[in-house]
Structure formats: structure tokens, C-alpha cells
mmCIF file of C-alpha atoms and ligand atoms in Angstrom:
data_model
loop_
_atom_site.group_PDB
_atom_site.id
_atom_site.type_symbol
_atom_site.label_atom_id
_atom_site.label_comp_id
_atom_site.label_asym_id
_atom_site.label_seq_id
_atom_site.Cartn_x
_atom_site.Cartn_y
_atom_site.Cartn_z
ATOM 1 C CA UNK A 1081 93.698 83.112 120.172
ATOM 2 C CA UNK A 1082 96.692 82.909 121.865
ATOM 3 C CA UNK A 1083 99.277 80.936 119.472
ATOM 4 C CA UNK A 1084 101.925 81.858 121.326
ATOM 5 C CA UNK A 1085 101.262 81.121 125.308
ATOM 6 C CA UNK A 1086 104.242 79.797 127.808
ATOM 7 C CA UNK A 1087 106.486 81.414 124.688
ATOM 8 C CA UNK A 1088 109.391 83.102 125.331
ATOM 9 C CA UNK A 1089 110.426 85.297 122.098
ATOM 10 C CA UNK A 1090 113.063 87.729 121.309
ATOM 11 C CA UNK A 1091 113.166 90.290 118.683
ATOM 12 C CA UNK A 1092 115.817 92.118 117.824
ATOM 13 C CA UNK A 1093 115.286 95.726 115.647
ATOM 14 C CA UNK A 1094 112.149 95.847 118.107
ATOM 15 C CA UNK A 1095 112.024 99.404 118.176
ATOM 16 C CA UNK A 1096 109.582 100.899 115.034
ATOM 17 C CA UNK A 1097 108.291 99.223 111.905
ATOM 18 C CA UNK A 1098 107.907 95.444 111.584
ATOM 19 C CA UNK A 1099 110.096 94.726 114.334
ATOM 20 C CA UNK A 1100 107.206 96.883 116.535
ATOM 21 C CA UNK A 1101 104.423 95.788 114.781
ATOM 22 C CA UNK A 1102 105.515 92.413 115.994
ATOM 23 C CA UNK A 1103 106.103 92.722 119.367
ATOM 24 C CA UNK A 1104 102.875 93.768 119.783
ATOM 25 C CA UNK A 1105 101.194 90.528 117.804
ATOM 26 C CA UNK A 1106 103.424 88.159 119.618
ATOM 27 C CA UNK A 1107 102.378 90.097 122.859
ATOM 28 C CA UNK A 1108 98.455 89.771 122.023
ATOM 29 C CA UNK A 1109 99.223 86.217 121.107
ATOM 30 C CA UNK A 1110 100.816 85.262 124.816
ATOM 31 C CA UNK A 1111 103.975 85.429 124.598
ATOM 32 C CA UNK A 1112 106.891 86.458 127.100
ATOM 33 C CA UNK A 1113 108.695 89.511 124.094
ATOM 34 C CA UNK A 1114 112.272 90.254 124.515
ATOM 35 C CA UNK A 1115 112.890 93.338 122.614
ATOM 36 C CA UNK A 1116 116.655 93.939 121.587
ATOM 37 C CA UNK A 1117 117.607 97.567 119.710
ATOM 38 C CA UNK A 1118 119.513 100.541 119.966
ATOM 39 C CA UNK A 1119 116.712 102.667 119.900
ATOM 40 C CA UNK A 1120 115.688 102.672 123.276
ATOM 41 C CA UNK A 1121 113.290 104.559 123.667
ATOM 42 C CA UNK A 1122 110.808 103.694 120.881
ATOM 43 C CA UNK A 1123 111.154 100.054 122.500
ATOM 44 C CA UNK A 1124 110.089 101.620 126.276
ATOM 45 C CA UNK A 1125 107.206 103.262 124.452
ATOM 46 C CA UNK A 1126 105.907 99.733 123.536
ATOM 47 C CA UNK A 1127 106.896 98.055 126.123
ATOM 48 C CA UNK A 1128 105.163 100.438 128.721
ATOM 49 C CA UNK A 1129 101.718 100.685 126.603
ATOM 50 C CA UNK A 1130 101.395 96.482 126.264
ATOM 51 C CA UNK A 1131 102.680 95.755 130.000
ATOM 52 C CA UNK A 1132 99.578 98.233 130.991
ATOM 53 C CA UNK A 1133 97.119 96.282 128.771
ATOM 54 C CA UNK A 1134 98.727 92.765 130.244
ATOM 55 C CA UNK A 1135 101.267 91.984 128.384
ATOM 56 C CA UNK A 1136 104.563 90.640 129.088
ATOM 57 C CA UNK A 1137 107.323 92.966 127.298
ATOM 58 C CA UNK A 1138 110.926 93.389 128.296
ATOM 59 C CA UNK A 1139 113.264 95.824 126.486
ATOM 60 C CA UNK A 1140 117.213 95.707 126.057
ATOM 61 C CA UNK A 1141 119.986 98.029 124.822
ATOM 62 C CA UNK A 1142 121.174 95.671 121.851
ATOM 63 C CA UNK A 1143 123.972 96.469 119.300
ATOM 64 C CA UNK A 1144 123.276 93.222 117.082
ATOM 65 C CA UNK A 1145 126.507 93.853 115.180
ATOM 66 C CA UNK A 1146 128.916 93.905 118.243
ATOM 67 C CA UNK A 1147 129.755 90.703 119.722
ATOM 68 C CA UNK A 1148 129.929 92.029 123.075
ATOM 69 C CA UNK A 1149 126.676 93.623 123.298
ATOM 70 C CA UNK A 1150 125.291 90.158 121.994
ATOM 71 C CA UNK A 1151 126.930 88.076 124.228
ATOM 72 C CA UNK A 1152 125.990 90.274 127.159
ATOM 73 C CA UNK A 1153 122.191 90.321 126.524
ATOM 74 C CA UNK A 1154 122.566 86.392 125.970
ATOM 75 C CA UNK A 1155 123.845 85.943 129.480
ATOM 76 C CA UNK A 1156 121.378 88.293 130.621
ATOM 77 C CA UNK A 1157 118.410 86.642 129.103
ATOM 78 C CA UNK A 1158 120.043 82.861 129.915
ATOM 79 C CA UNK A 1159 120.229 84.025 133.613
ATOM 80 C CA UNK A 1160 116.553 85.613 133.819
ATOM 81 C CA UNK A 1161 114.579 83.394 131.440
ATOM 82 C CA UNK A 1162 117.254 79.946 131.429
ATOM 83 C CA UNK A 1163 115.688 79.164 127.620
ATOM 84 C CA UNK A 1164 114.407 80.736 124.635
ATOM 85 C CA UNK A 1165 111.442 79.220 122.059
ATOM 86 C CA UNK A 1166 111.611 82.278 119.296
ATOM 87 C CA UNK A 1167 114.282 84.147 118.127
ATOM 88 C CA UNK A 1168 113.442 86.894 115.509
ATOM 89 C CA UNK A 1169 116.415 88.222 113.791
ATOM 90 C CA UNK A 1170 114.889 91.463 112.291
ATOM 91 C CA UNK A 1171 117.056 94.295 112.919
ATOM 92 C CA UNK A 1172 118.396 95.922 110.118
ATOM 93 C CA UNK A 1173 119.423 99.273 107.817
ATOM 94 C CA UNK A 1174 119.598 100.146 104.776
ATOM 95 C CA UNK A 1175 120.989 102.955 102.141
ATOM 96 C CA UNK A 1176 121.643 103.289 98.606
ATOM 97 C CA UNK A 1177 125.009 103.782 97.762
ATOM 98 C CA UNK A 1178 126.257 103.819 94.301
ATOM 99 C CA UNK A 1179 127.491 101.816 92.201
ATOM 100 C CA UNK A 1180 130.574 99.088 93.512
ATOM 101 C CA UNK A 1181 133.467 101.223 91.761
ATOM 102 C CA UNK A 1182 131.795 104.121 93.465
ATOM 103 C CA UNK A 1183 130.041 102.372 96.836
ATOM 104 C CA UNK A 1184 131.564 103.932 99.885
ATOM 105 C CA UNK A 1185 133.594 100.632 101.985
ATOM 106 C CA UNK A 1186 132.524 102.193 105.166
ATOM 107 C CA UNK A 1187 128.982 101.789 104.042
ATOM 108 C CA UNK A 1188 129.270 98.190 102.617
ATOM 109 C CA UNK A 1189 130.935 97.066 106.014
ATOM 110 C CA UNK A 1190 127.880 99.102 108.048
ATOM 111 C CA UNK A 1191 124.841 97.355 105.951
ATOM 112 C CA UNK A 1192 126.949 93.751 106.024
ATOM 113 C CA UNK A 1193 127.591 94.232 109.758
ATOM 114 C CA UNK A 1194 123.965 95.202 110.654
ATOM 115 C CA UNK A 1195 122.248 92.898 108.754
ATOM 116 C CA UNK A 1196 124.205 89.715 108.135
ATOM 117 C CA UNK A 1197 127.008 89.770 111.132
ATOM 118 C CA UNK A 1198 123.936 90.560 112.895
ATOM 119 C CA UNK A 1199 121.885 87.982 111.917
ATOM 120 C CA UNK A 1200 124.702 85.626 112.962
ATOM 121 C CA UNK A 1201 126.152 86.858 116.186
ATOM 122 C CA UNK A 1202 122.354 86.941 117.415
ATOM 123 C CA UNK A 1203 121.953 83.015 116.365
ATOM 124 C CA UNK A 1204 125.245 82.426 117.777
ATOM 125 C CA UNK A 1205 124.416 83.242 120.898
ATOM 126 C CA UNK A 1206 121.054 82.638 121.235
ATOM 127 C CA UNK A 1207 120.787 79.235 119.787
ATOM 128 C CA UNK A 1208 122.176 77.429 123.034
ATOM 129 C CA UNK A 1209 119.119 78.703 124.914
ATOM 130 C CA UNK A 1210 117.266 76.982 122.387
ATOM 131 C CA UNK A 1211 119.092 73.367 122.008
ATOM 132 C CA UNK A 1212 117.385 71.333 124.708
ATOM 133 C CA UNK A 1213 113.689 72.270 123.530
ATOM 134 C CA UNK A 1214 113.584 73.108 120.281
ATOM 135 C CA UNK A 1215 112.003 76.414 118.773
ATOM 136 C CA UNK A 1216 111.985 78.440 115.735
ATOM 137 C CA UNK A 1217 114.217 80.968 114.052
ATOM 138 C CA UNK A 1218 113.187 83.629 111.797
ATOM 139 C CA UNK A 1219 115.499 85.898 109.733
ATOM 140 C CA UNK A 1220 114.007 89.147 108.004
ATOM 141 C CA UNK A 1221 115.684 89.233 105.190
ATOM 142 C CA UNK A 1222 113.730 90.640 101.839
ATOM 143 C CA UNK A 1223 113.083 90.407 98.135
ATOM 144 C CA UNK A 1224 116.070 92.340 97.746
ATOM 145 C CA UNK A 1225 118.028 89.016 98.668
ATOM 146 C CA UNK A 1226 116.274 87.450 95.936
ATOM 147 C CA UNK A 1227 116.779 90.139 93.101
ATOM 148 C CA UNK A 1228 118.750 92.865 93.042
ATOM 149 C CA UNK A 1229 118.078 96.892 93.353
ATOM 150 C CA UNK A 1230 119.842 99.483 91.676
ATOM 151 C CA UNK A 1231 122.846 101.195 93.534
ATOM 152 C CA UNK A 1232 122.132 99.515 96.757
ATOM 153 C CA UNK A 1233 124.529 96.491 95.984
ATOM 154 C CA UNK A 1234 125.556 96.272 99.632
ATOM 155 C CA UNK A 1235 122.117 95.425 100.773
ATOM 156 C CA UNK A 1236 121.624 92.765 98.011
ATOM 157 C CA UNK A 1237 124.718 91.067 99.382
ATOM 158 C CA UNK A 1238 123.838 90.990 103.224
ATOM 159 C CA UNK A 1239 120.103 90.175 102.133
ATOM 160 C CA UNK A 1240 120.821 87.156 99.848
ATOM 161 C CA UNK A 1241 123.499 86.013 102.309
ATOM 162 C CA UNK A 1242 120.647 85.970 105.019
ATOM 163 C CA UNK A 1243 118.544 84.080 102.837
ATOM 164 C CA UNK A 1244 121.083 80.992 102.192
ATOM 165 C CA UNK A 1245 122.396 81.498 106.170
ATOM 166 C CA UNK A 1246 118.644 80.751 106.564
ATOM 167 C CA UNK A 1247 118.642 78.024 105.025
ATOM 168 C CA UNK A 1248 122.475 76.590 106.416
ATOM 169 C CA UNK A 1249 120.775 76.618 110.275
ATOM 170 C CA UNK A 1250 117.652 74.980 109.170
ATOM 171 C CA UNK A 1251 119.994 72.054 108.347
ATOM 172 C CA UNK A 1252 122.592 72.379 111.474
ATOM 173 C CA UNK A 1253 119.393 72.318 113.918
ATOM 174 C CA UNK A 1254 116.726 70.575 112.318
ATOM 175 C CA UNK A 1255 117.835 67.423 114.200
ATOM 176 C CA UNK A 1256 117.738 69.658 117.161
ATOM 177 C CA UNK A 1257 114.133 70.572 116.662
ATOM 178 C CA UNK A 1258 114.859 74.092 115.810
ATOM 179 C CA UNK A 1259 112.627 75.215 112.487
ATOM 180 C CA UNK A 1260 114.678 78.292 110.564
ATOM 181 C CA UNK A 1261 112.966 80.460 108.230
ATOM 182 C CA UNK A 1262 113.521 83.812 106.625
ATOM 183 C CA UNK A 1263 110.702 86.315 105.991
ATOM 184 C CA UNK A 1264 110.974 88.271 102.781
ATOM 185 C CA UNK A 1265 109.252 91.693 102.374
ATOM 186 C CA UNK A 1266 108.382 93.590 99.806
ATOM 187 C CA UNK A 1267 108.125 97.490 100.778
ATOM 188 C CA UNK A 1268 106.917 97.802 103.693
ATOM 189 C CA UNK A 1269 105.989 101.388 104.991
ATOM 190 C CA UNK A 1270 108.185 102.147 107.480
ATOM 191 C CA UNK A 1271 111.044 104.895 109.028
ATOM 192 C CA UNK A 1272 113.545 102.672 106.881
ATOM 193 C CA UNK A 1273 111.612 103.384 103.637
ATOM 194 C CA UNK A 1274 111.447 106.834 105.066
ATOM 195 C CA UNK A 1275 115.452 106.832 105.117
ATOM 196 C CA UNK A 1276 115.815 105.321 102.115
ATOM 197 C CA UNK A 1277 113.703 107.005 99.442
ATOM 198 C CA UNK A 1278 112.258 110.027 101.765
ATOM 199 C CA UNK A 1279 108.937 110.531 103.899
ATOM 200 C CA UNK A 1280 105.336 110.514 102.282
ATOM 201 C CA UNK A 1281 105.672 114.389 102.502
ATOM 202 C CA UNK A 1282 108.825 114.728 100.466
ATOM 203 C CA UNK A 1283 108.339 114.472 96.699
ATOM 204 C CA UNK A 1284 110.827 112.226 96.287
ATOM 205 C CA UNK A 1285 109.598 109.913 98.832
ATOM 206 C CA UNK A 1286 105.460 110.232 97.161
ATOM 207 C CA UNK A 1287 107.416 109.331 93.892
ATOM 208 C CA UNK A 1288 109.134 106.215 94.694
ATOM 209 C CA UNK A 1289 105.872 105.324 96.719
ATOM 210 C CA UNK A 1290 103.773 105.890 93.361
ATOM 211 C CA UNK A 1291 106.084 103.633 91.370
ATOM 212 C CA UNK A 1292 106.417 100.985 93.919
ATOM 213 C CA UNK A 1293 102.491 101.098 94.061
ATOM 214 C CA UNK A 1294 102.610 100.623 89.767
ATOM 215 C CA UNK A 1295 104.986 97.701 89.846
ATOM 216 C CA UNK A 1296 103.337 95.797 92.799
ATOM 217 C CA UNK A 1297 100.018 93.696 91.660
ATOM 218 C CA UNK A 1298 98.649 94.080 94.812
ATOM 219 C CA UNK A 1299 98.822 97.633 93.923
ATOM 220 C CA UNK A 1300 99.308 99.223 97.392
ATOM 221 C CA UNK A 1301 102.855 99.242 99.582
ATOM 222 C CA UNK A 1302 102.635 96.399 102.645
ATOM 223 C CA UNK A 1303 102.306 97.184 106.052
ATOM 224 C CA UNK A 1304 104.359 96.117 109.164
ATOM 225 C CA UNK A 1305 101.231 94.415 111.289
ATOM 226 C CA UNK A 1306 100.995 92.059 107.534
ATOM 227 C CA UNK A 1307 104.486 91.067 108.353
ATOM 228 C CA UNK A 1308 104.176 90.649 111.802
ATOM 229 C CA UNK A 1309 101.235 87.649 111.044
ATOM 230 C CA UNK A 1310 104.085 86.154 108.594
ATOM 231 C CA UNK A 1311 106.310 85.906 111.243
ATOM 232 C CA UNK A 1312 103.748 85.009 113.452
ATOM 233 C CA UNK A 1313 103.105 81.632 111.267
ATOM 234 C CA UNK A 1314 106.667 81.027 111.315
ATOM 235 C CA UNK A 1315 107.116 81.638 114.633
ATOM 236 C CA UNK A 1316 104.242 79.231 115.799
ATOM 237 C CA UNK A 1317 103.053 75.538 116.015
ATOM 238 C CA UNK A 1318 101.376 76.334 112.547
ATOM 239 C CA UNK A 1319 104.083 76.301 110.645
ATOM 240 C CA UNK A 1320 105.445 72.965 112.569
ATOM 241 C CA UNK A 1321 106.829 70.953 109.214
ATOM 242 C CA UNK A 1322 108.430 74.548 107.241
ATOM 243 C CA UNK A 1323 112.144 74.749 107.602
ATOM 244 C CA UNK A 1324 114.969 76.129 105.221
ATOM 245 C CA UNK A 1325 112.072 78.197 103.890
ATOM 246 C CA UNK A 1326 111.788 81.698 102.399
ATOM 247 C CA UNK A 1327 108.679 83.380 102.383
ATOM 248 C CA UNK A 1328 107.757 86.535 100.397
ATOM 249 C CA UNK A 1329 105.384 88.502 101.650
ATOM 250 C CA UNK A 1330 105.258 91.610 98.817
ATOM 251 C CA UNK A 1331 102.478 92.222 96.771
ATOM 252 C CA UNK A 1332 103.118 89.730 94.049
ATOM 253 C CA UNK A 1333 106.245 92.166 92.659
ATOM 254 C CA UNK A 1334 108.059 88.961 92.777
ATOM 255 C CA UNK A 1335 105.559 86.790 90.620
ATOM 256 C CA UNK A 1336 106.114 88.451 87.581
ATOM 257 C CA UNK A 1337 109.356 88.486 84.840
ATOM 258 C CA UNK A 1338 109.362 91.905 83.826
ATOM 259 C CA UNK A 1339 106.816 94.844 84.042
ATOM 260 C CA UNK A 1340 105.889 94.801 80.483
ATOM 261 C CA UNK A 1341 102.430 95.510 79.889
ATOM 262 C CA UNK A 1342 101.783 97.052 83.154
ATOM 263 C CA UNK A 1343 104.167 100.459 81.902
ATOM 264 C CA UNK A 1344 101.581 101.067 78.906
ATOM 265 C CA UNK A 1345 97.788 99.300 80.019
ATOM 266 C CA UNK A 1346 94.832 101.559 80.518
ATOM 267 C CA UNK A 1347 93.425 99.335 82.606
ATOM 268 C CA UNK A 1348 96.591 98.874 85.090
ATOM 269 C CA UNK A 1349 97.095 102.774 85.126
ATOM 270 C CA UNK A 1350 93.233 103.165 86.361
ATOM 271 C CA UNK A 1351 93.898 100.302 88.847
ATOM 272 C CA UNK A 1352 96.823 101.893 90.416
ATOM 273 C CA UNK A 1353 95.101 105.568 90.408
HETATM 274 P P1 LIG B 731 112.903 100.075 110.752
HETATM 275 O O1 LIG B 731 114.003 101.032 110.469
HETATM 276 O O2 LIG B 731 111.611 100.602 111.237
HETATM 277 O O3 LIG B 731 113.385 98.931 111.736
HETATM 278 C C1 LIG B 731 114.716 98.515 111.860
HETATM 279 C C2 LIG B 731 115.015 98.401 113.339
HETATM 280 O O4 LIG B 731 116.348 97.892 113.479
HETATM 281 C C3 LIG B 731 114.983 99.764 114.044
HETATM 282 O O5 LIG B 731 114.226 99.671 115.224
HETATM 283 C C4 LIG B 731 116.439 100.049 114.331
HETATM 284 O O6 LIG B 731 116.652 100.847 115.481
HETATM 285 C C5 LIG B 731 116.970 98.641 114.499
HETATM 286 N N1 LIG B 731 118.435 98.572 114.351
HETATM 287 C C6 LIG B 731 119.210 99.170 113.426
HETATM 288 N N2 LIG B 731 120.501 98.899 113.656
HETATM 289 C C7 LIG B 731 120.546 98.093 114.736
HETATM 290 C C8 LIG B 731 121.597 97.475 115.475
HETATM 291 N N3 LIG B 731 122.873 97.636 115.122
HETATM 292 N N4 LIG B 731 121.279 96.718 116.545
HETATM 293 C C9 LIG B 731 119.988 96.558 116.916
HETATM 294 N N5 LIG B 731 118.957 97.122 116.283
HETATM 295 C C10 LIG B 731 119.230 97.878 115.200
HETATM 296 O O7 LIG B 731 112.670 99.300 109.377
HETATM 297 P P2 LIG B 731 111.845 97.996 109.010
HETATM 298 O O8 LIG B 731 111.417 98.205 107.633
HETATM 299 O O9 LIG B 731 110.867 97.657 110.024
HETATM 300 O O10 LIG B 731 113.019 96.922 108.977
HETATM 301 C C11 LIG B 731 112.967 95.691 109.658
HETATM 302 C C12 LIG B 731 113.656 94.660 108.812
HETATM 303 O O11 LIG B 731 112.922 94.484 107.601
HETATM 304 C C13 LIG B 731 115.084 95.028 108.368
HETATM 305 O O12 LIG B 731 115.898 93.888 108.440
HETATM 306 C C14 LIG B 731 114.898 95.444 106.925
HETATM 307 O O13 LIG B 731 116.052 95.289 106.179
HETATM 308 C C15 LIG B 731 113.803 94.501 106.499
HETATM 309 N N6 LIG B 731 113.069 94.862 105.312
HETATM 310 C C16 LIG B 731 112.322 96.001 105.264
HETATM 311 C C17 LIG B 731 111.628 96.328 104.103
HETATM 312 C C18 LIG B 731 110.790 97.549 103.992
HETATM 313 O O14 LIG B 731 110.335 97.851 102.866
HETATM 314 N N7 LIG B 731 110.539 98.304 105.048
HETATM 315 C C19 LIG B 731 111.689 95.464 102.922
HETATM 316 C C20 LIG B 731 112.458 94.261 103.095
HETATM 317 C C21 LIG B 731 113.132 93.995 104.254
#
């Protein structure tokens, strides 16, 4: 299959997780990847190991949340490639930090710049390259933009703003044939997770992971390739008549009003062990 042939895609936070998993579908699938992050070298690693297979995998030094690096790589990639069909605004951080009398400014500015600035400048500027042929946009944005999370009340705000920015292009563009959809994970293993709530070694990090695993139906955490064939709908002809959506992608945690039975059932304790 190759879903995504003659495509020219970029993907920003391209450097580990689902932005990596990713670039590697969308690479398998045809497509021309343009990976944007700070993290260089993770990205070169990628890059170097598809372009030997085949592939077609460029990498760029991308600060998402400053307007000059964004402009820069926009002339860059308007003066190599002229147009653009994918954009993949995935890049992203985020850290717990209190609660709002207590949550450091510094912090709330970081996760709002990252994530939602981010998400912005990158449409900004890439969205001209997409005007005269239409394309699709997809934001990564997560369940935690549709619910909130204790102490991390910075995140909830640049994730819910994503969701409804999401939804604000899909309008703007629709008449230009753009499609604009946000993805919505669940928890995902990956370094952010790592960051957030420790590593599968630490016991803090093997606790949250045992929790997360109690709550979800699915009964297991997601993995970044299972995001990267979301995005991959979104990102191709399949998904042709979707726009303004959001789609979850996490284990059913969102199906359900509270966990109620699942704290005290037999059955759902011997399911999850
Ligand atoms: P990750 O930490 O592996 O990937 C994030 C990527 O963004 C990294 O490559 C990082 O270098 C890059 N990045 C950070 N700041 C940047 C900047 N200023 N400019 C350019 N690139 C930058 O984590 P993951 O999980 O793959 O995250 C990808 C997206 O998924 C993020 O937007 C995150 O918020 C979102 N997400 C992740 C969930 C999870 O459970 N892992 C759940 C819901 C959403």
C-alpha cells in the first residue's frame, strides 16, 4: 500500500515517540517526510535508517514556538519543495505543575508556547504552501484537552485550545480544500510519559503505568506506531469527507463516566493482572 505516494508531509516533534513512529509510516506509505524538531539527532537517526531502505526523509532544526525558526524552515521548505499536502502539528511537552495558585508562570507560558503557539505559528506558515492544492492538517492534541488532569492545568489549557483551534481552521480552509483534524491520545508510551510520571524502571513510573492500565478498558497503555495509523487516516484520501474532527485514540478511558465498578470488580482486577 502506498496511501501516501507524490505526498509531501511535514511533521513537526519528529524526533522520538509518535512523532517518530510516524515518520516512519508515512515513509513506508510513499511519502516525501519533512521532519521539524529540536532534537536533532534522534531525527538524523531516522532519517538515515529509512533513506537506506528507500525512503524519502529530510530533517530540520525546528523551534515550533519561535516565529523565526518557523518562518525560516517555511521559506526553506517553499523554496525546495514549492508546496506542501500534510502538515502534522505534533510537537509538544508536558509537566505537572501544581495547582494554579501554586503553578509556576514560567511553566504555564513554556507548555502554552510549545504546544498551542506552536500549533499556530506552524499553520501560519505552512498553510500558504498548501492553498492552491488543498491537503490536510492534523493537530496532536489529547484527551487531556477533553478532560482535565490533576495539577497539570497548563497542559489542559494548551490541549483543549488545540482542540477548538482544530476545529476554527477546518472552517477558514474547508473552502480551500484543506481537511483539519486533531488526533487525541490516550497514554501513549513514550520519553514524554517517561518525563512526566518516570521510566518503566522507576517505581513511580511502574505505578502510574499500573493505574493507567486499571482505568483504561482496553487494559494496556497505547503505542506510538497505533497513533501513527490514526494520523495516517487523517492524513490520507481515506478520510476525504472528516474535517473539524477530533479523534480519540485511548483505550476507551474516555467512554466511560466514572471508574466505579472497575475500583472494586474481581473480574476487572484479574483482567488487568
Ligand atoms: P515525545 O516527547 O516523544 O515527542 C515530543 C517531540 O516534540 C519530541 O521529539 C521533542 O523533541 C519535540 N519538541 C519538544 N519541544 C519542541 C519544540 N519547541 N519545537 C519542536 N519540537 C519540539 O512525546 P510524544 O508522546 O510522542 O508526544 C507527541 C505529541 O503527543 C505531543 O503533542 C504530546 O503532547 C501528545 N500526547 C502524548 C500523549 C502520551 O501519552 N504520550 C498523550 C496525549 C498527547
Amino acid at each position: 500500500m502506498s496511501r501516501l505516494q507524490n505526498k509531501t508531509v511535514v511533521i513537526t516533534g519528529a524526533a522520538t515517540g509518535i512523532g517518530q513512529a510516524t515518520v516512519e509510516l508515512f515513509a513506508k506509505e510513499g511519502a516525501t517526510v519533512l521532519c521539524a524538531d529540536v532534537n536533532t539527532e534522534e531525527m538524523n537517526k531516522t532519517a538515515e535508517k529509512l533513506n537506506n531502505n528507500g525512503g524519502n526523509v529530510e530533517t530540520f532544526h525546528v523551534d515550533v514556538s519561535s516565529e523565526e525558526s518557523v518562518t525560516s524552515f517555511a521559506n526553506k521548505i517553499k523554496e525546495e519543495y514549492g508546496t506542501i499536502d500534510v502538515l502534522f502539528n505534533n510537537a509538544g511537552v508536558d509537566q505537572e505543575g501544581g495547582k494554579v495558585h501554586e503553578y509556576p508562570v514560567e511553566l504555564f507560558d513554556r507548555i502554552i508556547s510549545v504546544d498551542l503557539r506552536g500549533t499556530f505559528l506552524t499553520s501560519k506558515y505552512l498553510l500558504p504552501l498548501m492553498m492552491e492544492n488543498g491537503g490536510s492538517i492534523i493537530n496532536t492534541s489529547s484527551m487531556s484537552g477533553r478532560a482535565a488532569d490533576l495539577d497539570r492545568s497548563g497542559y489542559n489549557a494548551a490541549k483543549g485550545g488545540i482542540t477548538n483551534f482544530t476545529k476554527a481552521m477546518a472552517i477558514d480552509y474547508a473552502r480551500q480544500g484543506i481537511r483539519v483534524n486533531s488526533l487525541s491520545p490516550g497514554t501513549i508510551e513514550t520519553p514524554l510519559i517517561d518525563e512526566l510520571a518516570g521510566s518503566k524502571e522507576e517505581e513511580m513510573g511502574q505505578k502510574f503505568r499500573d493505574a493507567n492500565k486499571w482505568v483504561t478498558p482496553l487494559g494496556r497503555l497505547g503505542r506510538p506506531d497505533e497513533m501513527a495509523k490514526v494520523a495516517l487516516f487523517l492524513a490520507s484520501d481515506d478520510s476525504s469527507y472528516v474535517t473539524g474532527e477530533d479523534i480519540t485514540a485511548d483505550g476507551g478511558i474516555m467512554a466511560y463516566t466514572w471508574p466505579g465498578k472497575m475500583l472494586i470488580d474481581e473480574q476487572w482486577k484479574k483482567e488487568t493482572e
